[in-house]
Amino acid sequence: MELRLLTFNALFKGDVRPRIEAIGARLEGSDYDVVCLQEVMAPGMARLLARLAGSFPHRQYAGGTLVKGGLVLLSRRPIAERRFVRYPFTRPLRPELLMRKGAQVALLHTAAGPFAVVNTHLSANRDDDWSPGNRYTAVARRELAALTTTLAAIDPSVPTVVCGDLNLPRGAAALAEFCAAAGLRDAMAGDERPTYRPTPKWPDPPAFDHVLLRGAGLTASCRLVLTEDSVTLPDGRSVYLSDHYGVAADLGV
């Protein structure tokens, strides 16, 4: 079984509609089987993506005023089961709590049997300090504990990929502890490239976007995508599709 996956933080602010339109057009012309997006906050933007990427007939997102967790999953494979798990409320108080962050669980139907995809977006570390004693590291650990419980409910015989913006650098102790507890392995272990777009204010950001695997025989070949893709706005300005890069993974069992 082969499955081609994309995970991409689409950035919820600043010129949202033209960027979403450009993202939708690129997805429609792609060969991905399943796409996991984060920070698609407005239901109207989720519906727009679904219309523009019409060759992905199977969709997963929910919410009235805001999309739950800002998570949208588009699939060319049928979705046999789906659910959203919200992470527990955690202090400190911050506007980000309105995003109702959590995890999407989708059990895809493939010719080789079920395949589980978990799309998630963890809380941001506002201190840019991922040391064990940091207050936001404690937030991440509580969210990861909830995600570990969610993963434990998935049949261990089902190949599983966890992907998304985990807001933790690849070398963070909290991420390593989570992977050990949940039986996951990092498909990009050792890759030091950032997945957050470098800026003059932050010239050397870490990799926040991850592809984590569970299952004997499950393999992945990953690459960064959408690194230079841009869209021209009505006023003539050119902007990148997001402040993150995409991560594409060719999965095989």
mmCIF file of C-alpha atoms in Angstrom:
data_model
loop_
_atom_site.group_PDB
_atom_site.id
_atom_site.type_symbol
_atom_site.label_atom_id
_atom_site.label_comp_id
_atom_site.label_asym_id
_atom_site.label_seq_id
_atom_site.Cartn_x
_atom_site.Cartn_y
_atom_site.Cartn_z
ATOM 1 C CA MET A 1 0.000 0.000 0.000
ATOM 2 C CA GLU A 2 1.244 3.482 -0.879
ATOM 3 C CA LEU A 3 -0.230 6.745 0.331
ATOM 4 C CA ARG A 4 0.965 10.256 -0.459
ATOM 5 C CA LEU A 5 0.316 12.789 2.313
ATOM 6 C CA LEU A 6 0.763 16.522 2.811
ATOM 7 C CA THR A 7 0.704 18.402 6.104
ATOM 8 C CA PHE A 8 0.616 22.208 5.930
ATOM 9 C CA ASN A 9 -0.099 25.058 8.341
ATOM 10 C CA ALA A 10 -2.114 27.446 6.148
ATOM 11 C CA LEU A 11 -1.806 30.564 8.409
ATOM 12 C CA PHE A 12 -5.126 31.949 9.645
ATOM 13 C CA LYS A 13 -4.341 35.674 9.334
ATOM 14 C CA GLY A 14 -3.320 38.163 6.649
ATOM 15 C CA ASP A 15 -4.696 37.952 3.067
ATOM 16 C CA VAL A 16 -6.433 34.714 3.922
ATOM 17 C CA ARG A 17 -8.825 34.315 0.983
ATOM 18 C CA PRO A 18 -6.331 34.750 -1.885
ATOM 19 C CA ARG A 19 -3.890 32.426 -0.157
ATOM 20 C CA ILE A 20 -6.603 29.815 0.430
ATOM 21 C CA GLU A 21 -7.623 30.108 -3.219
ATOM 22 C CA ALA A 22 -4.028 29.507 -4.287
ATOM 23 C CA ILE A 23 -3.650 26.593 -1.872
ATOM 24 C CA GLY A 24 -6.855 25.030 -3.165
ATOM 25 C CA ALA A 25 -5.662 25.317 -6.775
ATOM 26 C CA ARG A 26 -2.341 23.689 -5.922
ATOM 27 C CA LEU A 27 -4.021 20.845 -4.077
ATOM 28 C CA GLU A 28 -6.374 20.199 -6.970
ATOM 29 C CA GLY A 29 -3.406 19.860 -9.319
ATOM 30 C CA SER A 30 -1.446 17.645 -6.928
ATOM 31 C CA ASP A 31 -1.124 13.885 -6.588
ATOM 32 C CA TYR A 32 -1.659 13.735 -2.817
ATOM 33 C CA ASP A 33 -4.020 11.119 -1.444
ATOM 34 C CA VAL A 34 -4.662 12.944 1.807
ATOM 35 C CA VAL A 35 -4.004 16.523 2.934
ATOM 36 C CA CYS A 36 -3.875 17.652 6.572
ATOM 37 C CA LEU A 37 -4.213 21.400 7.061
ATOM 38 C CA GLN A 38 -3.927 23.496 10.203
ATOM 39 C CA GLU A 39 -5.084 27.081 10.905
ATOM 40 C CA VAL A 40 -8.091 27.047 8.600
ATOM 41 C CA MET A 41 -10.221 28.871 11.139
ATOM 42 C CA ALA A 42 -13.237 30.137 9.159
ATOM 43 C CA PRO A 43 -15.837 27.563 8.032
ATOM 44 C CA GLY A 44 -16.237 29.585 4.831
ATOM 45 C CA MET A 45 -12.562 29.065 4.024
ATOM 46 C CA ALA A 46 -12.885 25.327 4.697
ATOM 47 C CA ARG A 47 -15.840 25.159 2.304
ATOM 48 C CA LEU A 48 -13.904 27.188 -0.276
ATOM 49 C CA LEU A 49 -11.016 24.728 -0.077
ATOM 50 C CA ALA A 50 -13.416 21.829 -0.506
ATOM 51 C CA ARG A 51 -14.885 23.434 -3.644
ATOM 52 C CA LEU A 52 -11.531 24.328 -5.181
ATOM 53 C CA ALA A 53 -10.019 20.919 -4.410
ATOM 54 C CA GLY A 54 -13.016 19.008 -5.711
ATOM 55 C CA SER A 55 -11.006 15.899 -6.584
ATOM 56 C CA PHE A 56 -10.754 15.287 -2.823
ATOM 57 C CA PRO A 57 -14.350 14.120 -2.314
ATOM 58 C CA HIS A 58 -13.875 13.045 1.295
ATOM 59 C CA ARG A 59 -13.520 15.878 3.822
ATOM 60 C CA GLN A 60 -13.288 16.200 7.553
ATOM 61 C CA TYR A 61 -13.832 19.424 9.490
ATOM 62 C CA ALA A 62 -16.435 20.656 11.932
ATOM 63 C CA GLY A 63 -17.603 23.762 13.717
ATOM 64 C CA GLY A 64 -20.037 26.645 13.442
ATOM 65 C CA THR A 65 -18.376 29.978 14.196
ATOM 66 C CA LEU A 66 -14.853 28.547 13.988
ATOM 67 C CA VAL A 67 -13.511 25.307 12.561
ATOM 68 C CA LYS A 68 -12.681 23.029 15.487
ATOM 69 C CA GLY A 69 -8.950 23.172 16.051
ATOM 70 C CA GLY A 70 -8.569 24.952 12.697
ATOM 71 C CA LEU A 71 -8.108 21.447 11.269
ATOM 72 C CA VAL A 72 -9.191 20.387 7.786
ATOM 73 C CA LEU A 73 -8.537 16.973 6.277
ATOM 74 C CA LEU A 74 -9.087 16.353 2.557
ATOM 75 C CA SER A 75 -8.839 12.844 1.153
ATOM 76 C CA ARG A 76 -9.078 11.038 -2.140
ATOM 77 C CA ARG A 77 -9.525 7.822 -0.158
ATOM 78 C CA PRO A 78 -12.823 7.093 1.620
ATOM 79 C CA ILE A 79 -12.979 7.965 5.312
ATOM 80 C CA ALA A 80 -14.485 5.015 7.177
ATOM 81 C CA GLU A 81 -14.434 6.622 10.641
ATOM 82 C CA ARG A 82 -13.750 10.143 11.881
ATOM 83 C CA ARG A 83 -13.684 12.117 15.090
ATOM 84 C CA PHE A 84 -12.272 15.239 16.690
ATOM 85 C CA VAL A 85 -10.684 15.153 20.141
ATOM 86 C CA ARG A 86 -10.298 18.484 21.898
ATOM 87 C CA TYR A 87 -7.278 19.035 24.104
ATOM 88 C CA PRO A 88 -7.893 19.953 27.755
ATOM 89 C CA PHE A 89 -8.118 23.578 28.820
ATOM 90 C CA THR A 90 -4.700 24.732 29.994
ATOM 91 C CA ARG A 91 -3.331 27.903 31.525
ATOM 92 C CA PRO A 92 -1.917 30.459 30.982
ATOM 93 C CA LEU A 93 -4.928 32.241 29.506
ATOM 94 C CA ARG A 94 -4.289 33.289 25.900
ATOM 95 C CA PRO A 95 -6.323 34.165 22.784
ATOM 96 C CA GLU A 96 -5.164 30.904 21.213
ATOM 97 C CA LEU A 97 -7.611 29.027 23.440
ATOM 98 C CA LEU A 98 -10.407 30.230 21.134
ATOM 99 C CA MET A 99 -8.989 27.895 18.468
ATOM 100 C CA ARG A 100 -10.157 24.866 20.501
ATOM 101 C CA LYS A 101 -7.041 22.958 19.590
ATOM 102 C CA GLY A 102 -7.136 19.202 19.353
ATOM 103 C CA ALA A 103 -6.687 16.288 16.979
ATOM 104 C CA GLN A 104 -8.605 14.902 14.017
ATOM 105 C CA VAL A 105 -8.637 11.134 13.730
ATOM 106 C CA ALA A 106 -9.522 9.683 10.324
ATOM 107 C CA LEU A 107 -9.582 5.993 9.519
ATOM 108 C CA LEU A 108 -9.075 5.744 5.779
ATOM 109 C CA HIS A 109 -10.288 2.847 3.683
ATOM 110 C CA THR A 110 -7.567 1.530 1.362
ATOM 111 C CA ALA A 111 -7.277 -1.574 -0.806
ATOM 112 C CA ALA A 112 -4.744 -2.935 1.693
ATOM 113 C CA GLY A 113 -6.982 -2.276 4.696
ATOM 114 C CA PRO A 114 -7.523 0.572 7.177
ATOM 115 C CA PHE A 115 -4.979 3.341 7.609
ATOM 116 C CA ALA A 116 -5.194 5.906 10.427
ATOM 117 C CA VAL A 117 -4.283 9.562 9.911
ATOM 118 C CA VAL A 118 -4.157 11.928 12.885
ATOM 119 C CA ASN A 119 -4.000 15.644 12.074
ATOM 120 C CA THR A 120 -3.127 17.937 14.969
ATOM 121 C CA HIS A 121 -1.986 21.400 16.021
ATOM 122 C CA LEU A 122 -0.572 21.906 19.500
ATOM 123 C CA SER A 123 -0.469 25.159 21.441
ATOM 124 C CA ALA A 124 2.298 27.593 20.596
ATOM 125 C CA ASN A 125 5.173 28.284 22.961
ATOM 126 C CA ARG A 126 4.941 32.043 23.464
ATOM 127 C CA ASP A 127 8.277 32.096 25.266
ATOM 128 C CA ASP A 128 10.210 30.323 22.479
ATOM 129 C CA ASP A 129 11.665 28.240 25.284
ATOM 130 C CA TRP A 130 11.207 24.478 25.001
ATOM 131 C CA SER A 131 13.177 23.574 28.115
ATOM 132 C CA PRO A 132 11.530 21.064 30.484
ATOM 133 C CA GLY A 133 10.660 23.679 33.104
ATOM 134 C CA ASN A 134 8.980 26.176 30.793
ATOM 135 C CA ARG A 135 5.275 26.950 31.375
ATOM 136 C CA TYR A 136 4.379 26.214 27.744
ATOM 137 C CA THR A 137 6.316 22.963 27.805
ATOM 138 C CA ALA A 138 3.903 21.956 30.564
ATOM 139 C CA VAL A 139 1.005 22.864 28.244
ATOM 140 C CA ALA A 140 2.508 20.763 25.448
ATOM 141 C CA ARG A 141 2.962 17.802 27.780
ATOM 142 C CA ARG A 142 -0.706 17.898 28.831
ATOM 143 C CA GLU A 143 -1.837 18.067 25.220
ATOM 144 C CA LEU A 144 0.513 15.262 24.222
ATOM 145 C CA ALA A 145 -0.794 13.137 27.095
ATOM 146 C CA ALA A 146 -4.301 13.557 25.674
ATOM 147 C CA LEU A 147 -3.005 12.668 22.220
ATOM 148 C CA THR A 148 -1.290 9.558 23.612
ATOM 149 C CA THR A 149 -4.638 8.432 25.040
ATOM 150 C CA THR A 150 -6.299 9.085 21.674
ATOM 151 C CA LEU A 151 -3.685 7.007 19.862
ATOM 152 C CA ALA A 152 -4.055 4.181 22.358
ATOM 153 C CA ALA A 153 -7.689 3.829 21.242
ATOM 154 C CA ILE A 154 -6.601 3.077 17.652
ATOM 155 C CA ASP A 155 -6.083 -0.608 16.909
ATOM 156 C CA PRO A 156 -2.292 -1.096 17.141
ATOM 157 C CA SER A 157 -2.386 -3.324 14.062
ATOM 158 C CA VAL A 158 -3.549 -0.357 11.935
ATOM 159 C CA PRO A 159 -0.704 1.661 10.344
ATOM 160 C CA THR A 160 -0.910 5.155 11.797
ATOM 161 C CA VAL A 161 0.619 8.522 10.945
ATOM 162 C CA VAL A 162 0.469 11.551 13.234
ATOM 163 C CA CYS A 163 1.183 14.813 11.465
ATOM 164 C CA GLY A 164 0.769 18.541 11.784
ATOM 165 C CA ASP A 165 2.192 21.580 13.526
ATOM 166 C CA LEU A 166 3.220 20.287 16.924
ATOM 167 C CA ASN A 167 4.882 23.591 17.885
ATOM 168 C CA LEU A 168 7.816 21.608 19.264
ATOM 169 C CA PRO A 169 11.304 21.498 17.724
ATOM 170 C CA ARG A 170 12.504 18.138 16.510
ATOM 171 C CA GLY A 171 14.970 17.841 19.369
ATOM 172 C CA ALA A 172 12.584 18.859 22.168
ATOM 173 C CA ALA A 173 12.540 16.496 25.141
ATOM 174 C CA ALA A 174 8.735 16.683 25.345
ATOM 175 C CA LEU A 175 8.438 15.446 21.752
ATOM 176 C CA ALA A 176 10.867 12.575 22.365
ATOM 177 C CA GLU A 177 8.972 11.562 25.520
ATOM 178 C CA PHE A 178 5.689 11.600 23.617
ATOM 179 C CA CYS A 179 7.048 9.452 20.795
ATOM 180 C CA ALA A 180 8.398 6.935 23.283
ATOM 181 C CA ALA A 181 5.118 6.769 25.207
ATOM 182 C CA ALA A 182 2.956 6.490 22.069
ATOM 183 C CA GLY A 183 5.228 4.110 20.163
ATOM 184 C CA LEU A 184 5.940 6.617 17.390
ATOM 185 C CA ARG A 185 9.032 7.264 15.347
ATOM 186 C CA ASP A 186 9.995 10.479 13.589
ATOM 187 C CA ALA A 187 10.005 10.053 9.808
ATOM 188 C CA MET A 188 12.388 13.038 9.526
ATOM 189 C CA ALA A 189 14.725 12.215 12.392
ATOM 190 C CA GLY A 190 18.030 14.000 11.966
ATOM 191 C CA ASP A 191 16.691 16.524 9.461
ATOM 192 C CA GLU A 192 17.772 19.939 10.776
ATOM 193 C CA ARG A 193 15.931 22.088 8.221
ATOM 194 C CA PRO A 194 13.269 24.466 9.562
ATOM 195 C CA THR A 195 9.627 24.054 8.614
ATOM 196 C CA TYR A 196 8.770 27.566 9.817
ATOM 197 C CA ARG A 197 9.774 30.167 7.258
ATOM 198 C CA PRO A 198 12.899 32.078 8.361
ATOM 199 C CA THR A 199 12.553 35.844 8.751
ATOM 200 C CA PRO A 200 15.008 38.646 9.579
ATOM 201 C CA LYS A 201 13.607 38.622 13.130
ATOM 202 C CA TRP A 202 13.877 34.845 13.370
ATOM 203 C CA PRO A 203 16.569 33.729 10.922
ATOM 204 C CA ASP A 204 17.018 30.244 12.350
ATOM 205 C CA PRO A 205 13.636 28.806 13.396
ATOM 206 C CA PRO A 206 13.200 25.118 14.198
ATOM 207 C CA ALA A 207 11.141 22.392 12.577
ATOM 208 C CA PHE A 208 7.635 22.549 14.055
ATOM 209 C CA ASP A 209 5.842 20.394 11.473
ATOM 210 C CA HIS A 210 6.254 16.659 11.878
ATOM 211 C CA VAL A 211 5.360 13.280 10.414
ATOM 212 C CA LEU A 212 5.366 10.551 13.064
ATOM 213 C CA LEU A 213 4.817 6.873 12.300
ATOM 214 C CA ARG A 214 3.435 3.875 14.152
ATOM 215 C CA GLY A 215 3.269 0.374 12.757
ATOM 216 C CA ALA A 216 5.602 -2.419 11.722
ATOM 217 C CA GLY A 217 6.691 -2.007 8.136
ATOM 218 C CA LEU A 218 5.338 1.533 7.780
ATOM 219 C CA THR A 219 7.885 3.685 5.944
ATOM 220 C CA ALA A 220 7.966 7.301 4.835
ATOM 221 C CA SER A 221 10.045 9.384 2.483
ATOM 222 C CA CYS A 222 9.563 13.052 3.381
ATOM 223 C CA ARG A 223 10.419 16.327 1.683
ATOM 224 C CA LEU A 224 9.698 20.019 2.212
ATOM 225 C CA VAL A 225 7.245 21.535 -0.276
ATOM 226 C CA LEU A 226 5.507 24.880 -0.880
ATOM 227 C CA THR A 227 8.717 26.592 0.172
ATOM 228 C CA GLU A 228 8.698 29.323 -2.455
ATOM 229 C CA ASP A 229 5.092 29.222 -3.672
ATOM 230 C CA SER A 230 3.471 32.645 -3.613
ATOM 231 C CA VAL A 231 0.328 34.451 -4.739
ATOM 232 C CA THR A 232 -0.036 37.946 -6.217
ATOM 233 C CA LEU A 233 -2.613 40.046 -4.383
ATOM 234 C CA PRO A 234 -4.991 42.529 -6.066
ATOM 235 C CA ASP A 235 -2.766 45.415 -4.958
ATOM 236 C CA GLY A 236 0.224 43.857 -6.727
ATOM 237 C CA ARG A 237 1.980 42.564 -3.645
ATOM 238 C CA SER A 238 3.325 39.019 -3.690
ATOM 239 C CA VAL A 239 3.015 36.943 -0.525
ATOM 240 C CA TYR A 240 4.002 33.418 0.386
ATOM 241 C CA LEU A 241 1.230 30.868 0.839
ATOM 242 C CA SER A 242 2.059 30.621 4.543
ATOM 243 C CA ASP A 243 4.634 31.295 7.224
ATOM 244 C CA HIS A 244 5.239 27.528 7.287
ATOM 245 C CA TYR A 245 6.566 25.131 4.682
ATOM 246 C CA GLY A 246 4.607 22.025 3.795
ATOM 247 C CA VAL A 247 5.863 18.520 4.502
ATOM 248 C CA ALA A 248 5.020 15.840 1.942
ATOM 249 C CA ALA A 249 5.385 12.179 2.803
ATOM 250 C CA ASP A 250 5.299 9.123 0.564
ATOM 251 C CA LEU A 251 4.049 6.430 2.918
ATOM 252 C CA GLY A 252 4.335 2.714 2.300
ATOM 253 C CA VAL A 253 3.541 -0.519 4.098
#
